[in-house]
Short mmCIF file of C-alpha atoms in Angstrom, two decimals:
data_model
loop_
_atom_site.label_atom_id
_atom_site.label_comp_id
_atom_site.label_asym_id
_atom_site.label_seq_id
_atom_site.Cartn_x
_atom_site.Cartn_y
_atom_site.Cartn_z
CA MET W 914 28.43 4.73 -240.03
CA SER W 915 27.23 6.94 -242.63
CA ASN W 916 30.26 8.32 -244.78
CA ASP W 917 29.07 12.29 -244.65
CA ALA W 918 30.46 12.45 -240.94
CA SER W 919 31.90 15.69 -240.21
CA TYR W 920 35.17 16.34 -238.25
CA ILE W 921 36.25 18.07 -235.13
CA THR W 922 39.62 18.93 -233.95
CA ILE W 923 40.42 17.52 -230.30
CA GLU W 924 43.84 18.25 -228.49
CA GLY W 925 45.06 19.13 -232.23
CA LYS W 926 44.00 16.09 -233.74
CA LYS W 927 41.45 15.28 -236.36
CA VAL W 928 38.59 13.01 -235.29
CA ARG W 929 35.18 11.90 -236.81
CA ALA W 930 32.37 13.58 -235.18
CA LEU W 931 29.33 11.18 -234.44
CA GLU W 932 25.80 12.36 -234.59
CA LYS W 933 24.05 12.91 -231.10
CA HIS W 934 21.25 10.55 -231.21
CA LYS W 935 22.56 7.79 -232.99
CA ARG W 936 21.64 4.52 -231.94
CA ASN W 937 22.26 1.15 -233.24
CA ASP W 938 25.15 1.91 -236.04
CA GLU W 939 27.58 3.11 -233.61
CA TYR W 940 28.80 -0.53 -232.42
CA SER W 941 28.30 -4.67 -233.34
CA THR W 942 25.97 -6.16 -230.79
CA ASP W 943 28.44 -9.33 -230.86
CA LYS W 944 31.20 -6.98 -229.33
CA GLN W 945 31.84 -6.78 -225.72
CA GLN W 946 30.78 -3.30 -224.77
CA VAL W 947 33.50 -1.51 -222.37
CA PHE W 948 32.71 1.94 -220.80
CA ILE W 949 35.76 3.63 -219.27
CA ILE W 950 35.14 6.29 -216.83
CA GLY W 951 37.76 8.65 -214.58
CA SER W 952 40.23 9.62 -217.34
CA LYS W 953 40.27 13.25 -218.66
CA GLY W 954 39.66 11.60 -222.45
CA ILE W 955 41.50 10.84 -225.42
CA PRO W 956 43.26 12.15 -227.56
CA ALA W 957 45.39 12.16 -224.15
CA ALA W 958 47.31 15.34 -223.80
CA TYR W 959 48.81 14.42 -220.65
CA GLY W 960 48.58 12.11 -217.42
CA GLY W 961 48.92 8.49 -216.54
CA PHE W 962 45.15 7.23 -217.03
CA GLU W 963 44.93 9.41 -220.09
CA THR W 964 48.16 7.56 -221.56
CA PHE W 965 46.59 4.41 -220.83
CA VAL W 966 43.28 5.08 -222.47
CA GLU W 967 45.29 6.24 -225.76
CA LYS W 968 47.39 2.98 -225.80
CA LEU W 969 44.86 0.72 -224.75
CA THR W 970 42.34 1.72 -227.65
CA CYS W 971 45.36 2.20 -230.07
CA ASN W 972 46.89 -1.02 -229.42
CA GLN W 973 43.55 -2.87 -229.74
CA VAL W 974 44.23 -6.49 -231.29
CA SER W 975 40.83 -8.35 -230.47
CA ASP W 976 38.24 -7.33 -232.86
CA LYS W 977 35.41 -8.64 -230.23
CA ILE W 978 35.78 -5.42 -227.87
CA HIS W 979 34.30 -1.80 -228.46
CA TYR W 980 35.22 1.17 -226.18
CA HIS W 981 33.39 3.74 -224.90
CA VAL W 982 35.47 6.35 -223.40
CA ALA W 983 34.24 9.39 -221.35
CA ARG W 984 36.13 12.87 -221.78
CA LEU W 985 36.17 16.16 -219.34
CA ALA W 986 35.15 18.92 -221.35
CA SER W 987 33.25 22.41 -221.87
CA ASP W 988 30.83 20.82 -224.35
CA ASN W 989 28.79 17.40 -225.27
CA ALA W 990 30.59 16.46 -228.54
CA ARG W 991 30.75 13.26 -229.22
CA TYR W 992 33.38 11.51 -231.71
CA GLU W 993 35.27 8.20 -232.94
CA TYR W 994 39.17 8.07 -232.37
CA ASN W 995 41.04 4.96 -232.05
CA GLY W 996 37.86 3.15 -233.04
CA ALA W 997 36.54 4.04 -229.74
CA ILE W 998 33.31 6.09 -229.47
CA CYS W 999 34.32 9.11 -227.16
CA PHE W 1000 31.92 11.46 -225.50
CA ASN W 1001 32.69 14.69 -223.67
CA VAL W 1002 30.81 15.58 -220.30
CA LYS W 1003 30.38 19.20 -219.82
CA VAL W 1004 31.25 19.93 -216.32
CA PRO W 1005 31.04 23.36 -214.48
CA GLU W 1006 34.21 24.74 -212.62
CA ILE W 1007 33.33 23.58 -208.96
CA GLY W 1008 36.41 23.36 -207.22
CA PRO W 1009 38.05 20.07 -205.81
CA ALA W 1010 34.49 18.37 -206.50
CA LYS W 1011 34.58 18.95 -210.18
CA ALA W 1012 36.30 15.53 -210.59
CA ILE W 1013 33.93 13.67 -208.59
CA TYR W 1014 30.86 15.36 -210.52
CA TYR W 1015 32.62 14.43 -213.64
CA ASP W 1016 33.16 10.78 -212.65
CA LEU W 1017 29.28 10.49 -211.60
CA LYS W 1018 27.91 12.44 -214.59
CA ALA W 1019 30.22 10.13 -217.06
CA LEU W 1020 28.75 7.09 -215.25
CA LYS W 1021 25.29 8.03 -215.59
CA ALA W 1022 25.86 9.02 -219.11
CA CYS W 1023 27.15 5.40 -219.63
CA ILE W 1024 24.38 3.78 -217.92
CA ASP W 1025 21.76 5.81 -219.82
CA TYR W 1026 23.63 4.70 -223.18
CA CYS W 1027 22.95 0.94 -222.52
CA LYS W 1028 19.57 1.88 -221.41
CA ALA W 1029 18.57 3.12 -224.51
CA ARG W 1030 20.19 0.18 -226.41
CA PRO W 1031 18.80 -2.99 -225.09
CA SER W 1032 20.89 -5.20 -227.61
CA ILE W 1033 23.80 -4.17 -225.44
CA LYS W 1034 24.29 -6.89 -223.14
CA HIS W 1035 26.51 -7.54 -220.33
CA PRO W 1036 28.30 -4.29 -220.39
CA ILE W 1037 31.64 -3.45 -218.33
CA PHE W 1038 31.85 -0.14 -216.64
CA TYR W 1039 35.61 0.28 -215.64
CA VAL W 1040 35.91 3.12 -213.39
CA LEU W 1041 39.66 4.55 -212.96
CA ALA W 1042 40.39 5.58 -209.44
CA CYS W 1043 38.07 5.53 -206.30
CA ARG W 1044 36.37 8.90 -206.22
CA ILE W 1045 32.97 8.14 -205.79
CA GLY W 1046 32.62 5.76 -203.40
CA PRO W 1047 29.84 7.08 -201.38
CA PHE W 1048 27.29 7.31 -204.62
CA ILE W 1049 28.77 3.97 -206.10
CA ASN W 1050 25.86 1.50 -204.82
CA HIS W 1051 22.93 3.52 -206.27
CA TYR W 1052 24.79 2.82 -210.07
CA LYS W 1053 25.85 -0.42 -209.09
CA LYS W 1054 22.14 -1.68 -208.74
CA GLN W 1055 21.79 -0.05 -212.08
CA ILE W 1056 24.56 -1.82 -213.65
CA LYS W 1057 23.29 -5.08 -212.49
CA LYS W 1058 19.78 -4.50 -213.76
CA LEU W 1059 21.46 -4.04 -216.99
CA GLY W 1060 23.69 -7.29 -216.57
CA GLY W 1061 26.70 -5.58 -216.33
CA VAL W 1062 29.86 -5.41 -214.17
CA LEU W 1063 31.71 -2.90 -212.47
CA TYR W 1064 35.47 -3.00 -212.77
CA VAL W 1065 37.49 -0.38 -210.78
CA ASN W 1066 41.28 0.90 -210.91
CA PRO W 1067 42.10 1.88 -207.16
CA ASP W 1068 45.17 3.75 -208.29
CA GLY W 1069 47.59 4.72 -205.87
CA HIS W 1070 46.96 5.95 -202.03
CA GLU W 1071 44.96 9.05 -202.86
CA TRP W 1072 44.37 9.48 -199.18
CA MET W 1073 48.00 9.43 -198.25
CA ARG W 1074 48.91 12.45 -200.41
CA ALA W 1075 50.18 15.62 -198.37
CA LYS W 1076 48.06 17.96 -200.72
CA TRP W 1077 44.78 17.16 -199.04
CA SER W 1078 43.29 18.26 -195.72
CA ALA W 1079 42.46 16.01 -193.29
CA PRO W 1080 38.66 15.96 -194.06
CA ILE W 1081 39.44 15.12 -197.66
CA ARG W 1082 41.88 12.60 -196.83
CA LYS W 1083 39.05 11.08 -194.59
CA TYR W 1084 37.04 11.37 -197.66
CA TRP W 1085 39.14 9.47 -200.15
CA LYS W 1086 39.87 6.72 -197.77
CA TYR W 1087 36.24 6.29 -197.36
CA SER W 1088 35.36 6.51 -200.79
CA GLU W 1089 38.18 3.82 -201.32
CA LYS W 1090 36.26 1.45 -199.10
CA LEU W 1091 32.96 1.73 -200.72
CA MET W 1092 34.72 1.15 -204.06
CA VAL W 1093 36.35 -1.77 -203.04
CA LYS W 1094 33.36 -2.94 -201.62
CA HIS W 1095 30.93 -2.62 -204.68
CA ALA W 1096 33.23 -3.46 -207.41
CA ASP W 1097 32.76 -6.95 -209.10
CA LEU W 1098 36.82 -6.76 -209.93
CA LEU W 1099 39.69 -4.54 -208.99
CA ILE W 1100 42.25 -4.15 -211.71
CA CYS W 1101 45.51 -3.33 -209.76
CA ASP W 1102 48.58 -1.66 -211.68
CA SER W 1103 50.83 -2.22 -208.77
CA LYS W 1104 51.51 -5.91 -206.96
CA ASN W 1105 52.05 -3.97 -203.67
CA ILE W 1106 48.53 -2.05 -204.34
CA GLU W 1107 47.10 -5.32 -204.81
CA LYS W 1108 48.20 -6.67 -201.76
CA TYR W 1109 46.86 -3.46 -199.81
CA ILE W 1110 43.35 -3.72 -201.35
CA ARG W 1111 43.28 -7.56 -200.03
CA GLU W 1112 44.49 -7.30 -196.70
CA SER W 1113 43.07 -3.86 -195.89
CA TYR W 1114 39.46 -4.94 -197.42
CA ALA W 1115 39.43 -8.44 -196.30
CA ALA W 1116 36.02 -8.59 -194.84
CA TYR W 1117 34.74 -7.95 -198.40
CA ASN W 1118 36.67 -10.64 -199.90
CA PRO W 1119 37.71 -8.46 -202.85
CA LYS W 1120 38.24 -10.08 -206.38
CA THR W 1121 41.27 -8.59 -207.81
CA THR W 1122 43.81 -8.76 -210.56
CA PHE W 1123 47.09 -7.18 -211.51
CA ILE W 1124 48.00 -5.64 -214.74
CA ALA W 1125 50.81 -3.50 -214.86
CA TYR W 1126 50.97 0.28 -216.23
CA GLY W 1127 52.92 0.00 -219.55
CA ALA W 1128 55.88 1.76 -221.01
CA ASP W 1129 56.90 3.52 -224.24
CA THR W 1130 60.69 2.50 -225.10
CA GLN W 1131 61.14 3.46 -228.25
CA PRO W 1132 64.52 5.63 -228.69
CA SER W 1133 64.04 9.50 -229.59
CA VAL W 1134 64.07 10.56 -233.01
CA LEU W 1135 66.33 13.27 -232.23
CA LYS W 1136 70.02 12.69 -232.89
CA ASP W 1137 72.59 13.82 -230.03
CA ASP W 1138 73.57 17.23 -232.13
CA ASP W 1139 69.90 17.95 -232.97
CA GLU W 1140 69.52 21.88 -232.48
CA ALA W 1141 66.56 21.56 -230.44
CA PHE W 1142 68.54 19.26 -228.15
CA LEU W 1143 71.41 21.28 -227.92
CA GLY W 1144 69.57 24.50 -227.72
CA TRP W 1145 67.46 23.17 -224.82
CA LEU W 1146 70.57 21.75 -222.98
CA LYS W 1147 72.45 25.33 -223.33
CA GLU W 1148 69.31 27.22 -222.31
CA LYS W 1149 69.32 25.37 -219.03
CA GLY W 1150 73.02 25.59 -218.40
CA LEU W 1151 73.42 21.51 -218.78
CA LYS W 1152 75.58 19.26 -220.67
CA PRO W 1153 75.39 15.78 -222.02
CA ARG W 1154 75.86 12.98 -219.44
CA GLU W 1155 76.94 16.24 -216.95
CA TYR W 1156 73.65 16.24 -215.26
CA TYR W 1157 71.40 13.80 -212.77
CA LEU W 1158 67.43 14.18 -213.76
CA VAL W 1159 64.32 13.98 -211.98
CA VAL W 1160 60.83 14.23 -213.79
CA GLY W 1161 57.63 14.47 -211.81
CA ARG W 1162 54.76 16.27 -210.13
CA PHE W 1163 56.14 18.90 -207.50
CA VAL W 1164 54.35 17.47 -204.45
CA PRO W 1165 55.94 16.72 -200.80
CA GLU W 1166 55.53 13.13 -201.12
CA ASN W 1167 57.92 12.96 -204.06
CA ASN W 1168 60.43 13.77 -201.66
CA TYR W 1169 62.08 16.92 -203.43
CA GLU W 1170 63.30 18.14 -200.18
CA THR W 1171 65.25 15.17 -199.32
CA MET W 1172 66.79 14.67 -203.07
CA VAL W 1173 67.84 18.19 -202.87
CA CYS W 1174 69.45 18.51 -199.37
CA GLU W 1175 71.18 14.97 -200.15
CA PHE W 1176 72.30 16.34 -203.50
CA MET W 1177 73.65 19.62 -201.88
CA LYS W 1178 75.63 17.27 -199.55
CA SER W 1179 77.39 15.29 -202.25
CA LYS W 1180 80.79 16.19 -203.72
CA THR W 1181 79.59 15.65 -207.46
CA LYS W 1182 80.54 18.15 -209.88
CA LYS W 1183 77.57 17.20 -212.08
CA SER W 1184 74.05 19.18 -211.95
CA PHE W 1185 70.73 18.04 -210.84
CA ALA W 1186 68.02 19.11 -213.54
CA LEU W 1187 64.50 19.19 -212.14
CA ILE W 1188 61.53 19.03 -214.63
CA THR W 1189 58.54 19.75 -212.84
CA ASN W 1190 55.40 21.96 -212.71
CA VAL W 1191 56.85 24.38 -210.04
CA SER W 1192 54.48 25.71 -207.02
CA ASP W 1193 55.40 28.92 -205.62
CA ASP W 1194 54.50 28.06 -202.21
CA PHE W 1195 56.20 24.73 -202.34
CA LEU W 1196 59.32 26.19 -204.18
CA ASN W 1197 59.81 29.10 -201.36
CA GLU W 1198 59.43 26.53 -198.86
CA LEU W 1199 61.77 24.49 -200.04
CA LYS W 1200 64.24 27.29 -200.58
CA VAL W 1201 64.05 28.28 -197.23
CA LYS W 1202 64.50 24.61 -195.89
CA THR W 1203 67.31 24.13 -197.95
CA GLY W 1204 68.94 27.10 -199.49
CA PHE W 1205 69.17 25.21 -202.84
CA ASN W 1206 69.46 28.53 -204.53
CA LYS W 1207 72.93 29.17 -203.32
CA ASP W 1208 74.09 25.96 -205.10
CA GLU W 1209 74.61 26.69 -208.73
CA ARG W 1210 74.39 22.89 -209.65
CA ILE W 1211 70.68 22.89 -208.50
CA LYS W 1212 68.28 23.88 -211.70
CA PHE W 1213 64.83 23.80 -211.85
CA VAL W 1214 64.11 23.72 -215.28
CA GLY W 1215 60.51 24.05 -215.89
CA THR W 1216 58.10 21.57 -217.40
CA LEU W 1217 58.85 19.69 -220.93
CA TYR W 1218 55.78 18.48 -222.99
CA ASP W 1219 57.62 17.76 -226.36
CA ASP W 1220 57.92 13.68 -226.17
CA GLN W 1221 61.18 13.27 -228.15
CA LEU W 1222 62.96 15.99 -226.51
CA LEU W 1223 62.08 14.64 -223.16
CA LYS W 1224 63.30 11.26 -224.34
CA LYS W 1225 66.54 12.84 -225.42
CA VAL W 1226 66.81 14.36 -222.35
CA ARG W 1227 66.43 11.29 -220.36
CA GLU W 1228 68.66 9.50 -222.68
CA ASN W 1229 71.48 11.89 -222.23
CA ALA W 1230 71.28 12.12 -218.26
CA TYR W 1231 74.19 10.69 -216.15
CA GLY W 1232 71.32 9.22 -213.96
CA TYR W 1233 68.09 9.53 -212.68
CA PHE W 1234 66.38 10.31 -209.09
CA HIS W 1235 63.02 8.88 -208.21
CA GLY W 1236 61.39 10.12 -204.73
CA HIS W 1237 57.82 8.95 -205.15
CA GLU W 1238 56.56 6.76 -202.26
CA VAL W 1239 52.78 7.04 -202.48
CA GLY W 1240 50.85 5.21 -204.97
CA GLY W 1241 51.12 2.39 -207.59
CA THR W 1242 53.22 1.61 -210.69
CA ASN W 1243 54.58 5.34 -211.62
CA PRO W 1244 54.81 6.28 -215.36
CA SER W 1245 58.10 8.33 -214.81
CA LEU W 1246 59.79 5.59 -213.12
CA LEU W 1247 59.09 3.23 -216.27
CA GLU W 1248 60.17 5.85 -218.44
CA ALA W 1249 63.23 6.27 -216.54
CA LEU W 1250 64.06 2.58 -216.57
CA GLY W 1251 63.34 2.54 -220.35
CA TYR W 1252 65.64 5.40 -221.25
CA THR W 1253 68.17 6.17 -218.51
CA ASN W 1254 71.10 3.63 -217.52
CA LEU W 1255 71.64 4.91 -214.04
CA ASN W 1256 68.51 5.16 -211.78
CA LEU W 1257 68.95 6.01 -208.17
CA LEU W 1258 65.57 4.81 -206.63
CA LEU W 1259 63.82 5.51 -203.19
CA ASP W 1260 63.60 2.21 -201.50
CA VAL W 1261 59.91 1.58 -201.14
CA GLY W 1262 57.87 -1.61 -202.33
CA PHE W 1263 56.47 0.26 -205.17
CA ASN W 1264 59.69 0.98 -206.78
CA ARG W 1265 61.20 -2.41 -206.00
CA GLU W 1266 58.81 -3.87 -207.53
CA VAL W 1267 59.13 -2.35 -210.76
CA ALA W 1268 62.72 -1.97 -211.17
CA GLU W 1269 64.15 -5.19 -209.13
CA ASP W 1270 67.72 -5.39 -209.58
CA ALA W 1271 67.79 -2.91 -212.43
CA ALA W 1272 68.39 -0.06 -210.15
CA LEU W 1273 70.22 1.36 -206.97
CA TYR W 1274 68.43 2.27 -204.10
CA TRP W 1275 68.43 5.20 -201.09
CA ASN W 1276 66.52 5.76 -198.14
CA LYS W 1277 65.84 8.95 -196.22
CA GLN W 1278 68.54 8.59 -193.62
CA ASP W 1279 70.68 11.54 -193.28
CA GLY W 1280 73.94 11.16 -195.91
CA ASN W 1281 72.38 7.88 -197.51
CA LEU W 1282 71.60 9.25 -200.81
CA ALA W 1283 74.63 11.87 -200.94
CA ALA W 1284 77.01 8.71 -200.18
CA LEU W 1285 75.17 6.78 -203.23
CA ILE W 1286 75.74 9.74 -205.32
CA ASP W 1287 79.50 10.07 -204.75
CA SER W 1288 79.54 6.29 -205.33
CA ALA W 1289 77.66 6.43 -208.38
CA ASP W 1290 79.80 9.21 -209.78
CA ASP W 1291 82.53 6.80 -209.54
CA MET W 1292 80.87 3.89 -211.29
CA ALA W 1293 82.58 2.15 -214.30
CA GLU W 1294 80.67 2.93 -217.55
CA GLU W 1295 80.41 -0.81 -218.00
CA GLN W 1296 78.76 -1.27 -214.78
CA ILE W 1297 76.21 1.66 -215.65
CA LYS W 1298 75.64 0.25 -219.16
CA ALA W 1299 74.77 -3.45 -217.38
CA LEU W 1300 72.34 -1.63 -214.96
CA GLY W 1301 70.85 0.17 -218.36
CA ALA W 1302 70.74 -3.05 -220.25
CA LYS W 1303 68.82 -4.97 -217.04
CA ALA W 1304 66.46 -2.00 -216.88
CA LYS W 1305 65.33 -1.82 -220.58
CA ALA W 1306 64.76 -5.86 -220.35
CA ARG W 1307 62.67 -5.54 -217.55
CA ILE W 1308 60.55 -2.76 -219.15
CA ALA W 1309 60.36 -5.48 -222.16
CA THR W 1310 59.22 -8.24 -220.56
CA ALA W 1311 56.77 -6.70 -218.14
CA TYR W 1312 55.86 -3.30 -218.96
CA SER W 1313 55.36 -3.12 -222.77
CA TRP W 1314 52.10 -1.82 -223.85
CA GLN W 1315 51.52 -4.82 -226.32
CA HIS W 1316 51.97 -7.23 -223.07
CA ILE W 1317 49.39 -4.70 -221.30
CA VAL W 1318 46.95 -4.52 -223.78
CA ASP W 1319 46.87 -8.16 -224.28
CA GLU W 1320 46.26 -8.79 -220.41
CA TYR W 1321 43.40 -6.27 -220.18
CA GLU W 1322 41.92 -7.76 -223.57
CA LYS W 1323 42.07 -11.30 -221.76
CA VAL W 1324 40.02 -9.88 -218.43
CA PHE W 1325 37.57 -7.95 -220.77
CA LEU W 1326 36.69 -10.69 -223.01
CA SER W 1327 36.46 -13.32 -219.87
CA ASN W 1328 33.12 -11.05 -219.17
CA GLU W 1329 31.49 -12.81 -222.05
CA LYS W 1330 28.46 -14.91 -221.40
#
């Protein structure tokens, strides 16, 4: 590339801008070209897929792969970041269909990029999530003509999420079916999702593989007496090791109602801190159903996007609740296992698969979680530390980003002809 390239700022980071019509000096023809569609792009500001793409590119080991990453944006800038060619995809504000339109426009841009560069051989188009199933056959034909392959990450059970209306759920399920049908390979980040795909769509004989999501386990750079941490605790009315914690999206399928109700039934004198993006409608509904506002132990503390502060808050929690039951490997669960010693998880296959015997489990039966909380309050420090050691070992062996990146590079390089 030329040395006089200008620089632009994306998500607060300075990146090298690329000329819009450069053709042959952006990549090496002897590398496997991988086009990633479906994340909101990198540099990552938030989100599971975004963090995945960030880690995949910044931890790249093989010099035989070149990544191209689409980014949802309000302009059409092109730039280089983590060695990847990144391109903005301008998408209008069109409501719920925005994500579908974005995926289609990004996939078309990647296909057109390859068409304009005949020297690209056997490209991989990796689509994250199953949003564009009804349209994928049209693009799959073009991918085949290029000598390329279509890889898909099916994500979790999007069609089961309570936030969607019945027609939208029907669309997600139908779209998933068609993405599975046309994919050359489905990369599942959960063994339970892989099992579901293979069993539900056996008629298509889907080719699948399992590669987990990764977790960052580096301790917070903040000290226990750091003013930023102590100030946050004071503002929220919390004390170190005297609060249970939950971090996650504020949606019904994450079982906030059950966790709040059961906490209110427990005898614990500790607080329950909920770090979440509060929706007024759901919060008011929860208030009516549970009356949590009358229990001073329960504290909705808002969102927290400072990574180091969030790590410190996790490290100093007495215990962590995880109520997710829809989807695959959840990033917030991996982080909990990496930073909090005592984890109390909803007993579903996705969570058992990740934590194994490094956590305690609860179900949605009346009184079950409340009893577990009371029992957890009485646990010896040695028992809690032993669970924490198991949890950290589990993350280190199966969910480190180095391991995940290695697995992905093996898969991508196996496509070389």
